[in-house]
mmCIF file of N, CA and C in Angstrom:
data_model
loop_
_atom_site.group_PDB
_atom_site.id
_atom_site.type_symbol
_atom_site.label_atom_id
_atom_site.label_comp_id
_atom_site.label_asym_id
_atom_site.label_seq_id
_atom_site.Cartn_x
_atom_site.Cartn_y
_atom_site.Cartn_z
ATOM 1 N N MET A 1 -0.212 8.587 13.247
ATOM 2 C CA MET A 1 0.075 8.268 11.854
ATOM 3 C C MET A 1 -0.980 8.872 10.933
ATOM 4 N N LYS A 2 -2.234 8.936 11.424
ATOM 5 C CA LYS A 2 -3.293 9.519 10.601
ATOM 6 C C LYS A 2 -3.027 10.984 10.320
ATOM 7 N N ALA A 3 -2.468 11.695 11.302
ATOM 8 C CA ALA A 3 -2.178 13.122 11.118
ATOM 9 C C ALA A 3 -1.079 13.316 10.078
ATOM 10 N N VAL A 4 -0.055 12.473 10.126
ATOM 11 C CA VAL A 4 1.033 12.563 9.143
ATOM 12 C C VAL A 4 0.500 12.277 7.738
ATOM 13 N N LYS A 5 -0.312 11.243 7.638
ATOM 14 C CA LYS A 5 -0.897 10.886 6.342
ATOM 15 C C LYS A 5 -1.761 12.025 5.807
ATOM 16 N N PHE A 6 -2.558 12.631 6.674
ATOM 17 C CA PHE A 6 -3.417 13.731 6.231
ATOM 18 C C PHE A 6 -2.593 14.939 5.784
ATOM 19 N N ILE A 7 -1.577 15.301 6.557
ATOM 20 C CA ILE A 7 -0.751 16.462 6.206
ATOM 21 C C ILE A 7 -0.027 16.222 4.890
ATOM 22 N N LEU A 8 0.570 15.040 4.715
ATOM 23 C CA LEU A 8 1.260 14.734 3.456
ATOM 24 C C LEU A 8 0.281 14.701 2.283
ATOM 25 N N SER A 9 -0.888 14.148 2.505
ATOM 26 C CA SER A 9 -1.895 14.096 1.447
ATOM 27 C C SER A 9 -2.384 15.495 1.087
ATOM 28 N N LEU A 10 -2.566 16.333 2.092
ATOM 29 C CA LEU A 10 -2.998 17.713 1.844
ATOM 30 C C LEU A 10 -1.951 18.472 1.041
ATOM 31 N N LEU A 11 -0.685 18.374 1.452
ATOM 32 C CA LEU A 11 0.383 19.070 0.723
ATOM 33 C C LEU A 11 0.539 18.528 -0.695
ATOM 34 N N PHE A 12 0.485 17.217 -0.827
ATOM 35 C CA PHE A 12 0.589 16.575 -2.144
ATOM 36 C C PHE A 12 -0.548 17.053 -3.042
ATOM 37 N N GLY A 13 -1.768 17.007 -2.522
ATOM 38 C CA GLY A 13 -2.924 17.432 -3.299
ATOM 39 C C GLY A 13 -2.849 18.897 -3.689
ATOM 40 N N LEU A 14 -2.449 19.756 -2.746
ATOM 41 C CA LEU A 14 -2.342 21.187 -3.044
ATOM 42 C C LEU A 14 -1.271 21.477 -4.091
ATOM 43 N N MET A 15 -0.171 20.720 -4.056
ATOM 44 C CA MET A 15 0.873 20.910 -5.073
ATOM 45 C C MET A 15 0.332 20.578 -6.465
ATOM 46 N N PHE A 16 -0.443 19.507 -6.560
ATOM 47 C CA PHE A 16 -0.995 19.138 -7.862
ATOM 48 C C PHE A 16 -2.095 20.100 -8.302
ATOM 49 N N ILE A 17 -2.906 20.570 -7.368
ATOM 50 C CA ILE A 17 -3.924 21.560 -7.721
ATOM 51 C C ILE A 17 -3.250 22.825 -8.240
ATOM 52 N N ASN A 18 -2.201 23.261 -7.557
ATOM 53 C CA ASN A 18 -1.459 24.447 -7.991
ATOM 54 C C ASN A 18 -0.841 24.246 -9.372
ATOM 55 N N ALA A 19 -0.215 23.109 -9.595
ATOM 56 C CA ALA A 19 0.400 22.833 -10.897
ATOM 57 C C ALA A 19 -0.650 22.761 -12.002
ATOM 58 N N GLY A 20 -1.792 22.168 -11.704
ATOM 59 C CA GLY A 20 -2.859 22.070 -12.697
ATOM 60 C C GLY A 20 -3.452 23.423 -13.038
ATOM 61 N N LEU A 21 -3.702 24.246 -12.015
ATOM 62 C CA LEU A 21 -4.240 25.579 -12.271
ATOM 63 C C LEU A 21 -3.249 26.443 -13.041
ATOM 64 N N ASN A 22 -1.949 26.224 -12.795
ATOM 65 C CA ASN A 22 -0.933 26.981 -13.529
ATOM 66 C C ASN A 22 -0.972 26.673 -15.027
ATOM 67 N N LYS A 23 -1.376 25.483 -15.392
ATOM 68 C CA LYS A 23 -1.482 25.137 -16.819
ATOM 69 C C LYS A 23 -2.594 25.926 -17.504
ATOM 70 N N PHE A 24 -3.574 26.385 -16.738
ATOM 71 C CA PHE A 24 -4.664 27.186 -17.300
ATOM 72 C C PHE A 24 -4.388 28.689 -17.221
ATOM 73 N N PHE A 25 -3.776 29.138 -16.110
ATOM 74 C CA PHE A 25 -3.649 30.571 -15.872
ATOM 75 C C PHE A 25 -2.222 31.111 -15.983
ATOM 76 N N ASN A 26 -1.220 30.246 -16.076
ATOM 77 C CA ASN A 26 0.190 30.632 -16.253
ATOM 78 C C ASN A 26 0.623 31.741 -15.292
ATOM 79 N N TYR A 27 0.497 31.520 -14.001
ATOM 80 C CA TYR A 27 0.852 32.530 -13.018
ATOM 81 C C TYR A 27 2.216 32.289 -12.371
ATOM 82 N N MET A 28 2.839 31.126 -12.619
ATOM 83 C CA MET A 28 4.167 30.854 -12.065
ATOM 84 C C MET A 28 5.207 30.982 -13.176
ATOM 85 N N PRO A 29 6.285 31.735 -12.911
ATOM 86 C CA PRO A 29 7.319 31.863 -13.941
ATOM 87 C C PRO A 29 8.047 30.532 -14.145
ATOM 88 N N MET A 30 8.440 30.281 -15.380
ATOM 89 C CA MET A 30 9.144 29.047 -15.718
ATOM 90 C C MET A 30 10.614 29.368 -15.970
ATOM 91 N N GLU A 31 11.497 28.496 -15.519
ATOM 92 C CA GLU A 31 12.921 28.665 -15.801
ATOM 93 C C GLU A 31 13.160 28.518 -17.292
ATOM 94 N N LYS A 32 14.274 29.076 -17.751
ATOM 95 C CA LYS A 32 14.616 28.961 -19.169
ATOM 96 C C LYS A 32 14.859 27.492 -19.497
ATOM 97 N N PRO A 33 14.094 26.955 -20.449
ATOM 98 C CA PRO A 33 14.241 25.527 -20.769
ATOM 99 C C PRO A 33 15.522 25.249 -21.568
ATOM 100 N N THR A 34 16.020 24.030 -21.388
ATOM 101 C CA THR A 34 17.169 23.581 -22.165
ATOM 102 C C THR A 34 16.694 23.260 -23.585
ATOM 103 N N PRO A 35 17.620 23.098 -24.533
ATOM 104 C CA PRO A 35 17.193 22.745 -25.901
ATOM 105 C C PRO A 35 16.370 21.451 -25.964
ATOM 106 N N GLU A 36 16.717 20.462 -25.143
ATOM 107 C CA GLU A 36 15.953 19.218 -25.128
ATOM 108 C C GLU A 36 14.536 19.464 -24.603
ATOM 109 N N GLN A 37 14.431 20.295 -23.562
ATOM 110 C CA GLN A 37 13.118 20.609 -23.013
ATOM 111 C C GLN A 37 12.299 21.436 -24.004
ATOM 112 N N MET A 38 12.961 22.274 -24.789
ATOM 113 C CA MET A 38 12.248 23.062 -25.800
ATOM 114 C C MET A 38 11.603 22.141 -26.843
ATOM 115 N N LYS A 39 12.297 21.070 -27.205
ATOM 116 C CA LYS A 39 11.724 20.100 -28.149
ATOM 117 C C LYS A 39 10.444 19.491 -27.577
ATOM 118 N N VAL A 40 10.509 19.124 -26.298
ATOM 119 C CA VAL A 40 9.341 18.523 -25.645
ATOM 120 C C VAL A 40 8.199 19.535 -25.570
ATOM 121 N N LEU A 41 8.509 20.764 -25.164
ATOM 122 C CA LEU A 41 7.475 21.795 -25.039
ATOM 123 C C LEU A 41 6.852 22.142 -26.384
ATOM 124 N N SER A 42 7.665 22.168 -27.441
ATOM 125 C CA SER A 42 7.099 22.454 -28.765
ATOM 126 C C SER A 42 6.224 21.299 -29.243
ATOM 127 N N ALA A 43 6.600 20.082 -28.906
ATOM 128 C CA ALA A 43 5.759 18.932 -29.253
ATOM 129 C C ALA A 43 4.431 18.991 -28.510
ATOM 130 N N PHE A 44 4.480 19.361 -27.214
ATOM 131 C CA PHE A 44 3.236 19.523 -26.457
ATOM 132 C C PHE A 44 2.393 20.643 -27.042
ATOM 133 N N GLY A 45 3.037 21.692 -27.555
ATOM 134 C CA GLY A 45 2.314 22.803 -28.160
ATOM 135 C C GLY A 45 1.578 22.389 -29.418
ATOM 136 N N GLU A 46 2.097 21.409 -30.129
ATOM 137 C CA GLU A 46 1.445 20.908 -31.338
ATOM 138 C C GLU A 46 0.132 20.191 -31.021
ATOM 139 N N ILE A 47 0.086 19.576 -29.859
ATOM 140 C CA ILE A 47 -1.127 18.873 -29.423
ATOM 141 C C ILE A 47 -1.850 19.815 -28.462
ATOM 142 N N ALA A 48 -2.716 20.644 -28.979
ATOM 143 C CA ALA A 48 -3.300 21.743 -28.214
ATOM 144 C C ALA A 48 -4.112 21.281 -27.007
ATOM 145 N N TRP A 49 -4.695 20.101 -27.051
ATOM 146 C CA TRP A 49 -5.563 19.646 -25.970
ATOM 147 C C TRP A 49 -4.803 18.948 -24.847
ATOM 148 N N LEU A 50 -3.518 18.649 -25.045
ATOM 149 C CA LEU A 50 -2.784 17.829 -24.084
ATOM 150 C C LEU A 50 -2.557 18.534 -22.742
ATOM 151 N N MET A 51 -2.052 19.756 -22.764
ATOM 152 C CA MET A 51 -1.761 20.435 -21.508
ATOM 153 C C MET A 51 -3.026 20.767 -20.711
ATOM 154 N N PRO A 52 -4.114 21.214 -21.351
ATOM 155 C CA PRO A 52 -5.346 21.378 -20.556
ATOM 156 C C PRO A 52 -5.837 20.056 -19.948
ATOM 157 N N LEU A 53 -5.673 18.959 -20.668
ATOM 158 C CA LEU A 53 -6.069 17.656 -20.128
ATOM 159 C C LEU A 53 -5.215 17.302 -18.918
ATOM 160 N N VAL A 54 -3.906 17.480 -19.033
ATOM 161 C CA VAL A 54 -3.015 17.190 -17.907
ATOM 162 C C VAL A 54 -3.350 18.099 -16.722
ATOM 163 N N GLY A 55 -3.610 19.371 -17.003
ATOM 164 C CA GLY A 55 -3.983 20.303 -15.937
ATOM 165 C C GLY A 55 -5.266 19.889 -15.245
ATOM 166 N N ALA A 56 -6.251 19.468 -16.016
ATOM 167 C CA ALA A 56 -7.519 19.028 -15.429
ATOM 168 C C ALA A 56 -7.317 17.770 -14.585
ATOM 169 N N VAL A 57 -6.518 16.828 -15.072
ATOM 170 C CA VAL A 57 -6.233 15.606 -14.307
ATOM 171 C C VAL A 57 -5.503 15.954 -13.016
ATOM 172 N N GLU A 58 -4.575 16.913 -13.076
ATOM 173 C CA GLU A 58 -3.851 17.314 -11.872
ATOM 174 C C GLU A 58 -4.789 17.946 -10.847
ATOM 175 N N VAL A 59 -5.667 18.817 -11.284
ATOM 176 C CA VAL A 59 -6.595 19.476 -10.354
ATOM 177 C C VAL A 59 -7.561 18.450 -9.755
ATOM 178 N N ILE A 60 -8.165 17.631 -10.592
ATOM 179 C CA ILE A 60 -9.121 16.631 -10.106
ATOM 180 C C ILE A 60 -8.423 15.612 -9.203
ATOM 181 N N GLY A 61 -7.276 15.110 -9.653
ATOM 182 C CA GLY A 61 -6.532 14.145 -8.836
ATOM 183 C C GLY A 61 -6.073 14.743 -7.515
ATOM 184 N N GLY A 62 -5.628 16.008 -7.541
ATOM 185 C CA GLY A 62 -5.208 16.671 -6.307
ATOM 186 C C GLY A 62 -6.357 16.827 -5.331
ATOM 187 N N LEU A 63 -7.531 17.213 -5.835
ATOM 188 C CA LEU A 63 -8.704 17.327 -4.974
ATOM 189 C C LEU A 63 -9.088 15.972 -4.382
ATOM 190 N N LEU A 64 -9.091 14.937 -5.214
ATOM 191 C CA LEU A 64 -9.432 13.599 -4.723
ATOM 192 C C LEU A 64 -8.423 13.106 -3.689
ATOM 193 N N PHE A 65 -7.163 13.458 -3.876
ATOM 194 C CA PHE A 65 -6.091 12.989 -3.000
ATOM 195 C C PHE A 65 -6.201 13.560 -1.593
ATOM 196 N N ILE A 66 -6.761 14.744 -1.466
ATOM 197 C CA ILE A 66 -6.832 15.417 -0.164
ATOM 198 C C ILE A 66 -7.792 14.716 0.798
ATOM 199 N N PHE A 67 -8.932 14.275 0.300
ATOM 200 C CA PHE A 67 -9.976 13.723 1.164
ATOM 201 C C PHE A 67 -9.809 12.216 1.354
ATOM 202 N N PRO A 68 -9.853 11.747 2.608
ATOM 203 C CA PRO A 68 -9.617 10.328 2.887
ATOM 204 C C PRO A 68 -10.537 9.365 2.124
ATOM 205 N N LYS A 69 -11.792 9.730 1.929
ATOM 206 C CA LYS A 69 -12.726 8.827 1.231
ATOM 207 C C LYS A 69 -12.364 8.635 -0.237
ATOM 208 N N THR A 70 -11.760 9.632 -0.850
ATOM 209 C CA THR A 70 -11.454 9.564 -2.284
ATOM 210 C C THR A 70 -9.955 9.466 -2.558
ATOM 211 N N ARG A 71 -9.154 9.317 -1.522
ATOM 212 C CA ARG A 71 -7.696 9.303 -1.679
ATOM 213 C C ARG A 71 -7.226 8.143 -2.557
ATOM 214 N N ALA A 72 -7.842 6.987 -2.435
ATOM 215 C CA ALA A 72 -7.441 5.830 -3.248
ATOM 216 C C ALA A 72 -7.647 6.122 -4.731
ATOM 217 N N LEU A 73 -8.774 6.724 -5.078
ATOM 218 C CA LEU A 73 -9.030 7.095 -6.465
ATOM 219 C C LEU A 73 -8.075 8.191 -6.919
ATOM 220 N N GLY A 74 -7.840 9.178 -6.068
ATOM 221 C CA GLY A 74 -6.912 10.261 -6.408
ATOM 222 C C GLY A 74 -5.505 9.753 -6.664
ATOM 223 N N ALA A 75 -5.059 8.783 -5.877
ATOM 224 C CA ALA A 75 -3.715 8.227 -6.061
ATOM 225 C C ALA A 75 -3.585 7.538 -7.414
ATOM 226 N N ILE A 76 -4.631 6.854 -7.852
ATOM 227 C CA ILE A 76 -4.605 6.186 -9.151
ATOM 228 C C ILE A 76 -4.725 7.195 -10.293
ATOM 229 N N VAL A 77 -5.545 8.226 -10.112
ATOM 230 C CA VAL A 77 -5.717 9.254 -11.152
ATOM 231 C C VAL A 77 -4.410 10.012 -11.366
ATOM 232 N N ILE A 78 -3.698 10.314 -10.292
ATOM 233 C CA ILE A 78 -2.455 11.074 -10.366
ATOM 234 C C ILE A 78 -1.283 10.226 -10.864
ATOM 235 N N LEU A 79 -1.331 8.917 -10.701
ATOM 236 C CA LEU A 79 -0.187 8.057 -11.016
ATOM 237 C C LEU A 79 0.366 8.244 -12.428
ATOM 238 N N PRO A 80 -0.429 8.252 -13.500
ATOM 239 C CA PRO A 80 0.171 8.432 -14.837
ATOM 240 C C PRO A 80 0.865 9.785 -15.007
ATOM 241 N N VAL A 81 0.290 10.832 -14.418
ATOM 242 C CA VAL A 81 0.934 12.142 -14.481
ATOM 243 C C VAL A 81 2.234 12.110 -13.692
ATOM 244 N N MET A 82 2.204 11.478 -12.542
ATOM 245 C CA MET A 82 3.394 11.379 -11.702
ATOM 246 C C MET A 82 4.514 10.607 -12.409
ATOM 247 N N VAL A 83 4.160 9.548 -13.117
ATOM 248 C CA VAL A 83 5.165 8.782 -13.870
ATOM 249 C C VAL A 83 5.782 9.665 -14.958
ATOM 250 N N GLY A 84 4.964 10.459 -15.631
ATOM 251 C CA GLY A 84 5.481 11.379 -16.638
ATOM 252 C C GLY A 84 6.403 12.423 -16.046
ATOM 253 N N ILE A 85 6.053 12.936 -14.877
ATOM 254 C CA ILE A 85 6.906 13.925 -14.211
ATOM 255 C C ILE A 85 8.236 13.291 -13.822
ATOM 256 N N VAL A 86 8.188 12.094 -13.249
ATOM 257 C CA VAL A 86 9.416 11.389 -12.861
ATOM 258 C C VAL A 86 10.287 11.144 -14.086
ATOM 259 N N ALA A 87 9.694 10.681 -15.169
ATOM 260 C CA ALA A 87 10.463 10.421 -16.389
ATOM 261 C C ALA A 87 11.107 11.701 -16.915
ATOM 262 N N HIS A 88 10.360 12.790 -16.909
ATOM 263 C CA HIS A 88 10.902 14.063 -17.401
ATOM 264 C C HIS A 88 12.048 14.564 -16.528
ATOM 265 N N VAL A 89 11.840 14.566 -15.218
ATOM 266 C CA VAL A 89 12.853 15.124 -14.316
ATOM 267 C C VAL A 89 14.114 14.269 -14.310
ATOM 268 N N PHE A 90 13.958 12.955 -14.337
ATOM 269 C CA PHE A 90 15.135 12.092 -14.249
ATOM 270 C C PHE A 90 15.850 11.904 -15.584
ATOM 271 N N THR A 91 15.229 12.284 -16.703
ATOM 272 C CA THR A 91 15.906 12.152 -17.997
ATOM 273 C C THR A 91 16.328 13.488 -18.594
ATOM 274 N N LEU A 92 15.489 14.517 -18.477
ATOM 275 C CA LEU A 92 15.810 15.797 -19.109
ATOM 276 C C LEU A 92 16.254 16.862 -18.115
ATOM 277 N N ASP A 93 15.590 16.998 -17.011
ATOM 278 C CA ASP A 93 15.872 18.087 -16.070
ATOM 279 C C ASP A 93 17.147 17.819 -15.278
ATOM 280 N N LYS A 94 17.204 16.704 -14.601
ATOM 281 C CA LYS A 94 18.349 16.231 -13.819
ATOM 282 C C LYS A 94 18.819 17.211 -12.749
ATOM 283 N N SER A 95 17.944 18.098 -12.305
ATOM 284 C CA SER A 95 18.266 19.002 -11.202
ATOM 285 C C SER A 95 18.165 18.221 -9.903
ATOM 286 N N PRO A 96 19.216 18.228 -9.078
ATOM 287 C CA PRO A 96 19.162 17.441 -7.840
ATOM 288 C C PRO A 96 17.991 17.812 -6.931
ATOM 289 N N SER A 97 17.673 19.101 -6.835
ATOM 290 C CA SER A 97 16.555 19.492 -5.966
ATOM 291 C C SER A 97 15.224 19.004 -6.525
ATOM 292 N N MET A 98 15.060 19.081 -7.837
ATOM 293 C CA MET A 98 13.821 18.583 -8.454
ATOM 294 C C MET A 98 13.735 17.062 -8.347
ATOM 295 N N MET A 99 14.864 16.386 -8.527
ATOM 296 C CA MET A 99 14.868 14.931 -8.411
ATOM 297 C C MET A 99 14.456 14.513 -7.002
ATOM 298 N N ALA A 100 14.939 15.228 -5.990
ATOM 299 C CA ALA A 100 14.576 14.902 -4.610
ATOM 300 C C ALA A 100 13.093 15.166 -4.372
ATOM 301 N N THR A 101 12.605 16.320 -4.831
ATOM 302 C CA THR A 101 11.199 16.672 -4.623
ATOM 303 C C THR A 101 10.279 15.671 -5.314
ATOM 304 N N VAL A 102 10.566 15.390 -6.567
ATOM 305 C CA VAL A 102 9.734 14.466 -7.341
ATOM 306 C C VAL A 102 9.837 13.052 -6.780
ATOM 307 N N GLY A 103 11.024 12.665 -6.345
ATOM 308 C CA GLY A 103 11.191 11.345 -5.739
ATOM 309 C C GLY A 103 10.340 11.183 -4.491
ATOM 310 N N VAL A 104 10.322 12.198 -3.638
ATOM 311 C CA VAL A 104 9.509 12.154 -2.419
ATOM 312 C C VAL A 104 8.024 12.111 -2.781
ATOM 313 N N MET A 105 7.618 12.933 -3.754
ATOM 314 C CA MET A 105 6.206 12.943 -4.152
ATOM 315 C C MET A 105 5.789 11.596 -4.737
ATOM 316 N N PHE A 106 6.669 10.981 -5.530
ATOM 317 C CA PHE A 106 6.361 9.669 -6.092
ATOM 318 C C PHE A 106 6.217 8.627 -4.984
ATOM 319 N N LEU A 107 7.092 8.705 -3.982
ATOM 320 C CA LEU A 107 6.996 7.767 -2.859
ATOM 321 C C LEU A 107 5.709 7.970 -2.062
ATOM 322 N N ILE A 108 5.289 9.224 -1.897
ATOM 323 C CA ILE A 108 4.013 9.491 -1.213
ATOM 324 C C ILE A 108 2.868 8.876 -2.013
ATOM 325 N N ASN A 109 2.902 9.052 -3.326
ATOM 326 C CA ASN A 109 1.855 8.482 -4.173
ATOM 327 C C ASN A 109 1.832 6.957 -4.062
ATOM 328 N N LEU A 110 3.002 6.341 -4.128
ATOM 329 C CA LEU A 110 3.070 4.877 -3.991
ATOM 330 C C LEU A 110 2.600 4.428 -2.610
ATOM 331 N N TRP A 111 2.955 5.176 -1.578
ATOM 332 C CA TRP A 111 2.525 4.842 -0.221
ATOM 333 C C TRP A 111 1.005 4.834 -0.130
ATOM 334 N N MET A 112 0.365 5.837 -0.723
ATOM 335 C CA MET A 112 -1.094 5.901 -0.661
ATOM 336 C C MET A 112 -1.741 4.768 -1.458
ATOM 337 N N ILE A 113 -1.123 4.392 -2.561
ATOM 338 C CA ILE A 113 -1.641 3.262 -3.346
ATOM 339 C C ILE A 113 -1.510 1.966 -2.543
ATOM 340 N N ILE A 114 -0.347 1.752 -1.947
ATOM 341 C CA ILE A 114 -0.128 0.539 -1.154
ATOM 342 C C ILE A 114 -1.030 0.541 0.080
ATOM 343 N N ASP A 115 -1.188 1.697 0.697
ATOM 344 C CA ASP A 115 -2.030 1.808 1.883
ATOM 345 C C ASP A 115 -3.499 1.508 1.578
ATOM 346 N N ASN A 116 -3.917 1.766 0.361
ATOM 347 C CA ASN A 116 -5.312 1.550 -0.036
ATOM 348 C C ASN A 116 -5.483 0.309 -0.918
ATOM 349 N N ARG A 117 -4.536 -0.601 -0.886
ATOM 350 C CA ARG A 117 -4.558 -1.760 -1.783
ATOM 351 C C ARG A 117 -5.816 -2.606 -1.654
ATOM 352 N N GLU A 118 -6.407 -2.639 -0.466
ATOM 353 C CA GLU A 118 -7.635 -3.416 -0.272
ATOM 354 C C GLU A 118 -8.770 -2.887 -1.153
ATOM 355 N N LYS A 119 -8.779 -1.587 -1.398
ATOM 356 C CA LYS A 119 -9.835 -0.986 -2.212
ATOM 357 C C LYS A 119 -9.675 -1.330 -3.690
ATOM 358 N N TYR A 120 -8.491 -1.750 -4.091
ATOM 359 C CA TYR A 120 -8.238 -2.074 -5.500
ATOM 360 C C TYR A 120 -8.400 -3.554 -5.804
ATOM 361 N N LYS A 121 -8.483 -4.396 -4.785
ATOM 362 C CA LYS A 121 -8.500 -5.844 -4.997
ATOM 363 C C LYS A 121 -9.605 -6.306 -5.926
ATOM 364 N N HIS A 122 -10.790 -5.732 -5.809
ATOM 365 C CA HIS A 122 -11.895 -6.166 -6.654
ATOM 366 C C HIS A 122 -11.702 -5.747 -8.130
ATOM 367 N N LEU A 123 -10.793 -4.833 -8.379
ATOM 368 C CA LEU A 123 -10.517 -4.407 -9.758
ATOM 369 C C LEU A 123 -9.636 -5.409 -10.511
ATOM 370 N N VAL A 124 -8.811 -6.147 -9.763
ATOM 371 C CA VAL A 124 -7.865 -7.048 -10.416
ATOM 372 C C VAL A 124 -8.126 -8.522 -10.148
ATOM 373 N N SER A 125 -9.169 -8.849 -9.423
ATOM 374 C CA SER A 125 -9.422 -10.277 -9.147
ATOM 375 C C SER A 125 -10.504 -10.825 -10.051
#
């Protein structure tokens, strides 16, 4: 089980590191956005600091998620970004393949949070 957890955590972390670095270097082509997505992207463009912040959180959270000692912190750092991705994909994108991918990634994130719940107990008691 430890090997499965490590492999999933490594892939999850690398996906977020890649997505975060893409926000800085724009090396992955983007599909043509729908009119609704264009509204969202133009709104993000108005807030110049938002996308670099999200990219930095993705890179830092992805790095933390990979290593077992910091995985609990990485899962919490990534959670708000993951919720935003889920909300975007399930409301605007609605691509079945993206919904499946994001759904699996969200479940991995929740699994790591639940698996590390003992580390969070002192934060809420």
